[in-house]
Tab-separated table of C-alpha atoms in Angstrom:
chain	number	residue	atom	x	y	z
A	271	MET	CA	49.687	1.415	-23.188
A	272	ALA	CA	47.012	3.521	-21.534
A	273	MET	CA	43.626	1.887	-21.334
A	274	THR	CA	41.634	5.061	-20.734
A	275	GLY	CA	41.375	8.097	-22.903
A	276	GLN	CA	39.646	11.431	-22.631
A	277	GLY	CA	36.823	12.092	-20.209
A	278	ASP	CA	36.283	10.896	-16.685
A	279	SER	CA	38.697	7.998	-16.160
A	280	VAL	CA	36.493	6.160	-13.638
A	281	ALA	CA	33.534	6.225	-16.030
A	282	VAL	CA	35.699	4.982	-18.899
A	283	GLU	CA	37.127	2.196	-16.716
A	284	ARG	CA	33.609	1.115	-15.828
A	285	ARG	CA	32.534	1.062	-19.445
A	286	LEU	CA	35.617	-0.906	-20.508
A	287	GLY	CA	35.180	-3.352	-17.629
A	288	ARG	CA	31.550	-3.810	-18.603
A	289	ALA	CA	32.582	-4.264	-22.239
A	290	VAL	CA	34.739	-7.238	-21.175
A	291	LEU	CA	31.687	-8.814	-19.548
A	292	PHE	CA	29.494	-8.040	-22.570
A	293	LEU	CA	32.066	-9.922	-24.650
A	294	GLN	CA	32.089	-12.766	-22.092
A	295	GLN	CA	28.347	-13.220	-22.619
A	296	GLN	CA	28.783	-13.093	-26.401
A	297	ALA	CA	31.685	-15.576	-26.379
A	298	PRO	CA	29.634	-18.822	-26.665
A	299	MET	CA	28.354	-17.614	-30.046
A	300	VAL	CA	31.886	-16.893	-31.335
A	301	THR	CA	32.892	-20.139	-33.054
A	302	ASN	CA	35.632	-18.921	-35.408
A	303	ASN	CA	38.905	-20.212	-33.961
A	304	VAL	CA	40.967	-17.407	-35.513
A	305	ILE	CA	38.766	-14.746	-33.922
A	306	ARG	CA	38.857	-16.528	-30.573
A	307	ALA	CA	42.664	-16.669	-30.762
A	308	ASP	CA	42.861	-12.970	-31.577
A	309	ILE	CA	40.760	-12.008	-28.529
A	310	ALA	CA	42.050	-14.701	-26.170
A	311	THR	CA	43.191	-12.199	-23.531
A	312	LEU	CA	39.759	-10.575	-23.359
A	313	LEU	CA	38.036	-13.949	-23.195
A	314	LEU	CA	40.335	-15.013	-20.353
A	315	ALA	CA	39.613	-11.790	-18.443
A	316	GLY	CA	35.886	-12.424	-18.809
A	317	GLN	CA	36.191	-16.050	-17.731
A	318	ALA	CA	38.298	-15.074	-14.713
A	319	MET	CA	35.721	-12.552	-13.513
A	320	ASP	CA	32.830	-14.904	-14.225
A	321	PHE	CA	34.612	-17.460	-12.024
A	322	ALA	CA	35.197	-14.894	-9.264
A	323	SER	CA	31.588	-13.716	-9.488
A	324	ARG	CA	30.268	-17.250	-9.015
A	325	MET	CA	32.214	-17.471	-5.735
A	326	HIS	CA	31.114	-14.025	-4.537
A	327	GLY	CA	29.276	-14.305	-1.230
A	328	TYR	CA	31.053	-17.463	-0.072
A	329	GLY	CA	34.024	-15.700	1.492
A	330	ARG	CA	36.609	-18.471	1.875
A	331	ILE	CA	36.080	-21.774	0.072
A	332	THR	CA	38.183	-24.712	1.242
A	333	ASN	CA	36.487	-27.366	-0.869
A	334	ALA	CA	38.938	-27.845	-3.756
A	335	GLN	CA	36.406	-29.786	-5.784
A	336	ALA	CA	33.869	-26.952	-5.542
A	337	ILE	CA	36.514	-24.442	-6.670
A	338	ARG	CA	37.380	-26.579	-9.707
A	339	HIS	CA	33.686	-26.998	-10.464
A	340	PHE	CA	33.084	-23.227	-10.444
A	341	ALA	CA	36.101	-22.847	-12.753
A	342	ARG	CA	34.793	-25.467	-15.188
A	343	LEU	CA	31.416	-23.726	-15.321
A	344	SER	CA	33.300	-20.596	-16.399
A	345	GLY	CA	35.165	-22.579	-19.062
A	346	ILE	CA	38.495	-22.661	-17.194
A	347	PRO	CA	40.448	-25.954	-17.121
A	348	GLU	CA	42.357	-26.830	-13.955
A	349	SER	CA	45.803	-26.202	-15.454
A	350	ILE	CA	44.884	-22.679	-16.539
A	351	LEU	CA	43.149	-22.062	-13.200
A	352	SER	CA	46.254	-22.701	-11.103
A	353	LEU	CA	48.887	-21.313	-13.449
A	354	GLN	CA	47.188	-18.194	-14.788
A	355	VAL	CA	43.691	-17.325	-13.578
A	356	LEU	CA	44.258	-17.486	-9.820
A	357	PRO	CA	47.553	-15.527	-9.934
A	358	VAL	CA	45.999	-12.811	-12.120
A	359	LEU	CA	42.959	-12.491	-9.847
A	360	LYS	CA	45.255	-12.265	-6.833
A	361	GLN	CA	47.380	-9.566	-8.450
A	362	ALA	CA	44.197	-7.591	-9.095
A	363	ASN	CA	43.147	-8.059	-5.422
A	364	VAL	CA	40.023	-9.982	-6.376
A	365	ILE	CA	40.938	-13.212	-4.550
A	366	ASP	CA	43.615	-14.884	-2.470
A	367	PHE	CA	44.400	-18.579	-2.729
A	368	THR	CA	46.556	-21.447	-1.506
A	369	LEU	CA	48.016	-24.405	-3.386
A	370	ASP	CA	49.243	-27.758	-2.069
A	371	SER	CA	52.766	-29.087	-2.646
A	372	ASP	CA	51.726	-30.423	-6.062
A	373	GLY	CA	50.432	-27.052	-7.214
A	374	VAL	CA	46.763	-28.025	-6.875
A	375	VAL	CA	44.411	-25.376	-5.519
A	376	GLN	CA	43.393	-25.950	-1.897
A	377	SER	CA	41.403	-22.847	-0.982
A	378	VAL	CA	40.195	-19.549	-2.403
A	379	GLU	CA	39.154	-16.450	-0.477
A	380	GLU	CA	37.188	-13.997	-2.606
A	381	PHE	CA	37.224	-10.215	-2.240
A	382	VAL	CA	34.711	-9.534	-5.007
A	383	GLY	CA	33.249	-6.073	-4.539
A	384	VAL	CA	35.567	-5.224	-1.638
A	385	GLY	CA	38.090	-3.064	-3.494
A	386	GLY	CA	35.598	-1.906	-6.100
A	387	THR	CA	32.577	-3.130	-8.002
A	388	VAL	CA	32.724	-6.192	-10.220
A	389	ILE	CA	33.108	-4.069	-13.351
A	390	GLN	CA	35.909	-2.019	-11.769
A	391	GLN	CA	37.678	-5.213	-10.709
A	392	THR	CA	37.205	-6.582	-14.229
A	393	PHE	CA	39.114	-3.571	-15.538
A	394	ARG	CA	41.960	-4.279	-13.089
A	395	VAL	CA	42.128	-7.920	-14.159
A	396	LEU	CA	42.289	-6.754	-17.762
A	397	GLY	CA	45.229	-4.521	-16.891
A	398	GLN	CA	47.091	-7.451	-15.357
A	399	LEU	CA	46.606	-9.506	-18.524
A	400	ARG	CA	47.930	-6.727	-20.817
A	401	PRO	CA	45.658	-6.949	-23.876
A	402	SER	CA	47.011	-6.240	-27.342
A	403	GLU	CA	46.287	-2.952	-29.077
A	404	GLU	CA	43.782	-4.716	-31.338
A	405	GLU	CA	42.001	-6.212	-28.320
A	406	LEU	CA	41.919	-2.821	-26.636
A	407	ALA	CA	40.509	-1.338	-29.842
A	408	LEU	CA	37.777	-3.982	-29.776
A	409	LEU	CA	36.815	-3.033	-26.219
A	410	HIS	CA	36.688	0.646	-27.112
A	411	SER	CA	34.589	-0.199	-30.164
A	412	VAL	CA	32.148	-2.101	-27.932
A	413	GLU	CA	31.879	0.662	-25.340
A	414	ILE	CA	31.539	3.422	-27.958
A	415	ALA	CA	28.778	1.500	-29.735
A	416	SER	CA	27.121	0.980	-26.346
A	417	TRP	CA	27.250	4.723	-25.775
A	418	ALA	CA	25.778	6.038	-29.049
A	419	PRO	CA	25.009	4.943	-32.623
A	420	LEU	CA	27.583	6.608	-34.901
A	421	THR	CA	28.471	6.293	-38.555
A	422	LYS	CA	31.360	3.954	-39.285
A	423	THR	CA	33.623	6.940	-40.001
A	424	GLN	CA	32.698	8.639	-36.722
A	425	HIS	CA	33.005	5.374	-34.801
A	426	LEU	CA	36.532	4.682	-36.050
A	427	ASP	CA	37.527	8.301	-35.429
A	428	GLN	CA	36.437	7.985	-31.788
A	429	ILE	CA	38.609	4.875	-31.319
A	430	VAL	CA	41.657	6.580	-32.864
A	431	ARG	CA	41.152	9.629	-30.629
A	432	LEU	CA	41.703	7.338	-27.654
A	433	GLY	CA	45.304	6.747	-28.742
A	434	ILE	CA	44.715	3.635	-30.869
A	435	SER	CA	46.488	3.353	-34.232
A	436	ASP	CA	44.410	3.423	-37.421
A	437	ARG	CA	45.353	-0.183	-38.191
A	438	ALA	CA	44.449	-1.497	-34.751
A	439	ALA	CA	41.220	0.534	-34.673
A	440	ALA	CA	40.131	-0.964	-37.984
A	441	ARG	CA	40.951	-4.490	-36.828
A	442	GLY	CA	39.183	-4.093	-33.488
A	443	PHE	CA	36.147	-2.716	-35.267
A	444	GLU	CA	36.141	-5.631	-37.744
A	445	ILE	CA	36.259	-8.122	-34.866
A	446	SER	CA	33.360	-6.355	-33.134
A	447	LEU	CA	31.213	-7.057	-36.190
A	448	ALA	CA	32.599	-10.585	-36.709
A	449	THR	CA	31.609	-11.507	-33.147
A	450	SER	CA	28.181	-9.823	-33.605
A	451	ILE	CA	28.668	-7.912	-30.372
A	452	ASN	CA	28.338	-4.722	-32.437
A	453	ARG	CA	25.725	-4.373	-35.166
A	454	ARG	CA	25.320	-2.142	-38.201
A	455	VAL	CA	22.393	-0.730	-40.135
A	456	PHE	CA	22.657	1.135	-43.406
A	457	SER	CA	21.534	4.754	-43.642
A	458	SER	CA	20.447	5.695	-47.151
A	459	ASP	CA	20.519	9.390	-46.156
A	460	LEU	CA	24.163	9.142	-45.112
A	461	ASN	CA	25.119	6.423	-47.617
A	462	GLU	CA	27.036	4.789	-44.780
A	463	ASP	CA	26.597	2.164	-42.103
A	464	VAL	CA	25.594	3.266	-38.613
A	465	ILE	CA	27.244	1.219	-35.867
A	466	PHE	CA	25.457	0.402	-32.622
A	467	ASN	CA	25.488	-2.116	-29.803
A	468	PRO	CA	22.296	-3.745	-28.430
A	469	HIS	CA	23.235	-2.306	-25.023
A	470	VAL	CA	22.995	1.297	-26.277
A	471	TRP	CA	19.434	1.624	-24.942
A	472	GLY	CA	20.660	1.390	-21.354
A	473	THR	CA	22.808	4.525	-21.320
A	474	ASN	CA	21.656	7.088	-18.801
A	475	GLN	CA	21.213	9.781	-21.461
A	476	ILE	CA	18.363	7.928	-23.171
A	477	GLN	CA	14.994	8.382	-21.549
A	478	MET	CA	13.351	5.495	-23.350
A	479	ALA	CA	9.698	6.494	-23.040
A	480	SER	CA	10.353	10.127	-23.968
A	481	PHE	CA	12.537	9.153	-26.902
A	482	LEU	CA	10.047	6.666	-28.306
A	483	ARG	CA	7.188	9.150	-27.985
A	484	ASN	CA	9.080	11.459	-30.343
A	485	LEU	CA	9.026	8.849	-33.108
A	486	PRO	CA	6.397	8.832	-35.864
A	487	PRO	CA	3.112	7.216	-34.739
A	488	GLY	CA	3.703	3.880	-36.464
A	489	GLU	CA	7.069	3.240	-34.847
A	490	ARG	CA	5.957	4.749	-31.530
A	491	ASP	CA	2.850	2.639	-31.137
A	492	ALA	CA	4.670	-0.537	-32.159
A	493	LEU	CA	7.476	-0.156	-29.609
A	494	LEU	CA	6.325	1.993	-26.716
A	495	SER	CA	4.036	-0.471	-24.948
A	496	ILE	CA	6.581	-3.277	-25.326
A	497	CYS	CA	9.358	-1.218	-23.721
A	498	GLU	CA	7.152	0.198	-20.976
A	499	GLN	CA	5.894	-3.236	-19.925
A	500	ALA	CA	9.434	-4.617	-19.855
A	501	SER	CA	10.417	-1.709	-17.595
A	502	THR	CA	7.463	-1.680	-15.201
A	503	LYS	CA	6.933	-5.459	-14.981
A	504	PRO	CA	10.329	-7.176	-15.226
A	505	GLY	CA	9.924	-10.881	-15.804
A	506	SER	CA	6.674	-10.647	-17.751
A	507	THR	CA	6.282	-13.630	-20.036
A	508	LEU	CA	6.775	-13.050	-23.734
A	509	ASP	CA	3.166	-14.069	-24.376
A	510	ALA	CA	1.874	-11.542	-21.821
A	511	VAL	CA	3.693	-8.644	-23.506
A	512	GLY	CA	1.529	-9.126	-26.594
A	513	GLY	CA	1.715	-6.918	-29.665
A	514	ASN	CA	2.877	-7.781	-33.147
A	515	PRO	CA	5.131	-10.868	-32.827
A	516	SER	CA	7.412	-9.654	-35.635
A	517	ILE	CA	7.911	-6.260	-33.993
A	518	LEU	CA	8.542	-7.953	-30.664
A	519	LYS	CA	11.157	-10.210	-32.222
A	520	SER	CA	12.881	-7.274	-33.889
A	521	ALA	CA	12.924	-5.343	-30.598
A	522	ARG	CA	14.630	-8.331	-28.973
A	523	LYS	CA	17.180	-8.552	-31.760
A	524	VAL	CA	18.392	-4.955	-31.446
A	525	GLY	CA	18.285	-4.876	-27.641
A	526	LEU	CA	15.284	-2.602	-27.070
A	527	ILE	CA	14.170	-5.364	-24.741
A	528	GLN	CA	16.071	-8.342	-23.352
A	529	THR	CA	14.730	-11.834	-22.875
A	530	GLY	CA	15.832	-14.847	-20.863
A	531	THR	CA	14.437	-18.316	-21.434
A	532	VAL	CA	14.219	-21.109	-18.858
A	533	LYS	CA	14.187	-24.658	-20.219
A	534	SER	CA	13.426	-27.920	-18.435
A	535	ASN	CA	13.308	-31.601	-19.332
A	536	ALA	CA	12.844	-32.808	-15.755
A	537	SER	CA	9.358	-34.197	-16.343
A	538	GLY	CA	10.395	-36.003	-19.526
A	539	VAL	CA	8.567	-33.387	-21.615
A	540	PRO	CA	10.537	-30.368	-22.908
A	541	LEU	CA	9.188	-27.166	-21.355
A	542	SER	CA	10.326	-23.581	-21.734
A	543	GLN	CA	9.228	-20.089	-20.820
A	544	THR	CA	10.629	-16.777	-22.048
A	545	TYR	CA	10.702	-13.704	-19.794
A	546	VAL	CA	11.075	-10.074	-20.834
A	547	PHE	CA	13.323	-7.461	-19.192
A	548	SER	CA	14.449	-3.888	-19.834
A	549	PRO	CA	17.951	-3.205	-21.145
A	550	LEU	CA	20.736	-2.971	-18.588
A	551	ILE	CA	20.634	0.562	-17.176
A	552	GLN	CA	24.270	1.525	-16.862
A	553	THR	CA	23.815	4.236	-14.214
A	554	ALA	CA	22.083	1.843	-11.816
A	555	ASP	CA	24.540	-0.904	-12.725
A	556	ASP	CA	27.481	1.324	-11.769
A	557	GLN	CA	26.048	1.620	-8.259
A	558	SER	CA	25.804	-2.146	-7.716
A	559	THR	CA	28.548	-4.335	-6.330
A	560	THR	CA	27.598	-6.945	-8.902
A	561	THR	CA	26.660	-6.259	-12.523
A	562	GLU	CA	23.616	-7.343	-14.476
A	563	ALA	CA	25.872	-7.818	-17.502
A	564	LEU	CA	26.142	-11.345	-16.028
A	565	HIS	CA	22.310	-11.694	-15.963
A	566	LEU	CA	22.106	-13.044	-12.400
A	567	ARG	CA	18.960	-11.111	-11.466
A	568	LYS	CA	17.279	-12.303	-14.635
A	569	LEU	CA	18.342	-15.866	-13.890
A	570	PHE	CA	16.995	-15.654	-10.342
A	571	ILE	CA	13.604	-14.146	-11.121
A	572	ALA	CA	13.058	-16.381	-14.166
A	573	HIS	CA	13.872	-19.450	-12.067
A	574	ILE	CA	11.383	-18.472	-9.350
A	575	LEU	CA	8.654	-17.435	-11.795
A	576	PHE	CA	9.096	-20.656	-13.744
A	577	GLY	CA	8.363	-22.575	-10.544
A	578	ARG	CA	5.291	-20.455	-9.847
A	579	GLU	CA	3.837	-20.892	-13.317
A	580	LYS	CA	4.257	-24.644	-13.209
A	581	ALA	CA	2.624	-24.593	-9.797
A	582	MET	CA	-0.342	-22.806	-11.308
A	583	LEU	CA	-0.563	-25.629	-13.823
A	584	GLY	CA	-0.544	-28.207	-11.027
A	585	ARG	CA	3.042	-29.270	-11.695
A	586	GLY	CA	4.990	-27.407	-9.032
A	587	ARG	CA	4.832	-26.060	-5.509
A	588	ILE	CA	5.940	-22.396	-5.475
A	589	ASN	CA	2.579	-20.843	-4.650
A	590	ASP	CA	3.772	-17.441	-3.442
A	591	PRO	CA	7.212	-16.485	-4.775
A	592	VAL	CA	7.216	-13.128	-2.940
A	593	VAL	CA	6.755	-14.851	0.449
A	594	LEU	CA	9.340	-17.466	-0.463
A	595	VAL	CA	11.994	-14.965	-1.550
A	596	SER	CA	11.230	-12.625	1.387
A	597	LYS	CA	11.871	-15.456	3.813
A	598	LEU	CA	15.110	-16.381	2.049
A	599	LEU	CA	16.268	-12.758	2.248
A	600	ASN	CA	15.165	-12.115	5.838
A	601	TYR	CA	16.258	-15.391	7.429
A	602	GLY	CA	19.108	-16.419	5.152
A	603	SER	CA	17.589	-19.816	4.396
A	604	VAL	CA	14.363	-21.651	3.624
A	605	GLY	CA	13.478	-25.282	4.069
A	606	PRO	CA	13.963	-28.043	4.786
A	607	ALA	CA	12.434	-29.749	1.746
A	608	THR	CA	13.415	-32.800	-0.260
A	609	ASN	CA	13.294	-31.033	-3.608
A	610	ILE	CA	15.779	-28.347	-2.647
A	611	GLY	CA	18.499	-30.904	-3.269
A	612	THR	CA	17.461	-31.339	-6.910
A	613	ASP	CA	15.603	-28.255	-8.112
A	614	TYR	CA	17.991	-25.362	-7.491
A	615	HIS	CA	21.205	-26.564	-9.112
A	616	LEU	CA	21.059	-23.894	-11.840
A	617	LEU	CA	21.006	-21.061	-9.307
A	618	GLU	CA	23.627	-22.810	-7.194
A	619	SER	CA	25.991	-23.154	-10.157
A	620	HIS	CA	26.028	-19.340	-10.460
A	621	GLY	CA	26.620	-18.908	-6.738
A	622	VAL	CA	23.297	-17.161	-6.078
A	623	VAL	CA	22.192	-19.723	-3.470
A	624	GLN	CA	23.686	-22.762	-1.771
A	625	VAL	CA	22.023	-26.093	-1.153
A	626	GLU	CA	22.822	-27.671	2.240
A	627	GLU	CA	21.750	-31.291	2.378
A	628	LEU	CA	20.729	-33.095	5.580
A	629	PRO	CA	21.321	-36.790	6.358
A	630	ASN	CA	17.595	-37.535	5.910
A	631	GLY	CA	17.651	-36.413	2.260
A	632	ARG	CA	15.992	-33.082	2.875
A	633	ALA	CA	17.858	-29.822	2.334
A	634	PHE	CA	17.955	-26.118	3.124
A	635	LEU	CA	18.257	-23.384	0.498
A	636	LYS	CA	20.748	-20.807	1.781
A	637	LEU	CA	21.264	-17.238	0.661
A	638	VAL	CA	24.662	-16.435	-0.880
A	639	LYS	CA	24.327	-13.337	-3.077
A	640	GLU	CA	22.137	-11.022	-1.007
A	641	GLU	CA	22.186	-8.182	-3.535
A	642	ILE	CA	20.865	-10.409	-6.327
A	643	VAL	CA	18.062	-11.848	-4.199
A	644	ARG	CA	17.109	-8.431	-2.761
A	645	ASP	CA	16.840	-6.884	-6.226
A	646	GLY	CA	15.080	-10.013	-7.448
A	647	LEU	CA	12.451	-9.523	-4.745
A	648	ASP	CA	11.866	-5.950	-5.928
A	649	TRP	CA	11.463	-7.218	-9.482
A	650	LEU	CA	9.021	-9.896	-8.340
A	651	LYS	CA	6.885	-7.367	-6.480
A	652	ALA	CA	6.823	-5.104	-9.535
A	653	SER	CA	5.971	-7.989	-11.835
A	654	ILE	CA	3.329	-9.943	-9.915
A	655	GLY	CA	2.785	-8.235	-6.547
A	656	ASN	CA	1.887	-10.434	-3.603
A	657	VAL	CA	-0.065	-13.606	-4.309
A	658	PRO	CA	-2.554	-14.125	-1.474
A	659	GLY	CA	-3.484	-17.436	0.042
A	660	GLU	CA	-1.459	-20.590	0.296
A	661	GLY	CA	1.954	-20.913	1.833
A	662	SER	CA	5.082	-21.708	-0.123
A	663	SER	CA	7.120	-24.836	-0.357
A	664	LEU	CA	10.049	-25.333	-2.715
A	665	LYS	CA	9.053	-28.211	-4.940
A	666	VAL	CA	9.581	-27.484	-8.641
A	667	GLU	CA	8.860	-30.739	-10.408
A	668	ASN	CA	9.994	-29.293	-13.732
A	669	ALA	CA	13.302	-28.037	-12.347
A	670	PRO	CA	15.046	-25.541	-14.655
A	671	GLY	CA	18.037	-27.067	-16.373
A	672	MET	CA	19.087	-24.313	-18.785
A	673	PHE	CA	18.922	-20.531	-19.054
A	674	VAL	CA	19.145	-18.907	-22.490
A	675	THR	CA	20.704	-15.436	-22.164
A	676	PRO	CA	19.685	-12.334	-24.136
A	677	GLU	CA	22.858	-12.704	-26.224
A	678	GLU	CA	21.969	-16.265	-27.191
A	679	ASP	CA	18.405	-15.174	-27.894
A	680	ARG	CA	19.549	-12.413	-30.256
A	681	SER	CA	21.863	-14.777	-32.129
A	682	LYS	CA	18.981	-17.109	-32.999
A	683	LEU	CA	16.460	-14.545	-34.256
A	684	ALA	CA	16.020	-14.512	-38.020
A	685	ASP	CA	15.706	-11.323	-40.049
A	686	ASP	CA	12.270	-9.944	-40.844
A	687	ALA	CA	12.474	-7.084	-43.344
A	688	ALA	CA	9.183	-5.400	-42.470
A	689	SER	CA	9.596	-5.340	-38.694
A	690	ASP	CA	13.352	-4.722	-38.854
A	691	GLU	CA	12.633	-1.563	-40.845
A	692	ILE	CA	10.908	-0.105	-37.782
A	693	THR	CA	13.755	-0.810	-35.377
A	694	THR	CA	16.303	0.350	-37.975
A	695	ALA	CA	14.437	3.654	-38.216
A	696	THR	CA	14.554	3.874	-34.428
A	697	ILE	CA	18.333	3.385	-34.383
A	698	LEU	CA	18.863	6.006	-37.077
A	699	GLU	CA	16.596	8.454	-35.243
A	700	LEU	CA	18.620	7.852	-32.081
A	701	ARG	CA	21.778	8.744	-34.021
A	702	LYS	CA	20.173	12.088	-34.942
A	703	GLU	CA	19.258	12.686	-31.301
A	704	VAL	CA	22.883	12.053	-30.344
A	705	GLN	CA	24.130	14.524	-32.918
A	706	ARG	CA	21.709	17.209	-31.694
A	707	ALA	CA	22.711	16.537	-28.097
A	708	VAL	CA	26.420	16.787	-28.902
A	709	ARG	CA	25.874	20.139	-30.608
A	710	SER	CA	24.097	21.299	-27.440
A	711	GLU	CA	27.025	20.026	-25.306
A	712	SER	CA	24.803	17.549	-23.437
A	713	PRO	CA	26.177	14.475	-21.626
A	714	PHE	CA	25.964	12.637	-24.974
A	715	GLY	CA	29.299	14.215	-25.899
A	716	ARG	CA	32.363	12.080	-25.382
């Protein structure tokens, strides 16, 4: 079964690969066992690439325990790792590996980004796993809804045009709504649901500021400043964004902005901070070896900013995050410091950095994923600039222990009829823009 349809095949492969990773991020919120069974191949593809991504930057890993630990963090048990995940990743030229005489993994050498970007390699892994027609329909439903808001009839027609049967298209579409990866809003003018994905705002055809300025004044004023601040100052705190809290919550729920929340219980008192980011911009994402569908840049900058803010409150020691991150990027390591061994486990678990402990209890923080840290530095400079004065050490007494992703954030936001009406109007207006663009044969056309 072909996995690409009309249009540029490379672009479609990228969008389908990214759709797998979108689903991977949504997976923790999918609790229905029947649904999980029906999309098991897609979930396995996402887990496999999440596992490979965590190892990216290490080259060859010979510590079997570390390999198993990375797998567990991706939700992969050891039996599945050796029997299915590693062979599939090898067939897709993402990794190579060795097993001992008992079939236990001994080493893994990763080639993430070597033969293509992460999202391209995700597509190849998917091909090795041979998804069902219904699973393929789900992926197409996700990528179509990420491309443009369409009526349900138009949405299903687009899936069928890609060579999917009517029955499978309907089932894939139903699963997309059951998993909440796709959303729907009702259009009274059309007397039909309009289907969209929270990632639709990141397509390269949508110039966010220009589009929002074309909305009526009420909607425009409520959303424009929120979106512009998220774009120009990535990592701004939710409180700093300001505006009507209900409108802000609704913008988060439909994906106009994304948020990541850092949580800590290290001091014995629960602490959290929520940071605001722009939607994933697919054009820029296509040019990266990694993909921000996995939220690694958000995780990195939120972790560093969390340390800075607690330092400002007298509870931490990151006084100048730009200096700190610049040194990590330029020299490949920072330290030594005692707290490196305890405060950076969240970043280490995603393979962004590595902690190297010394016999005296102190430790160095070593760079692993250069692209993530380099982009994170750019985001930091845009968000806070350089902080003059004191030097930086690495003590974060309220060490981050959890990161709440944008997908998790959206799943927990309750409905608010008044504010949701504004974002619903925005989605329906975007649908009209798409229709006008298609009639003009713009890049909106599929």
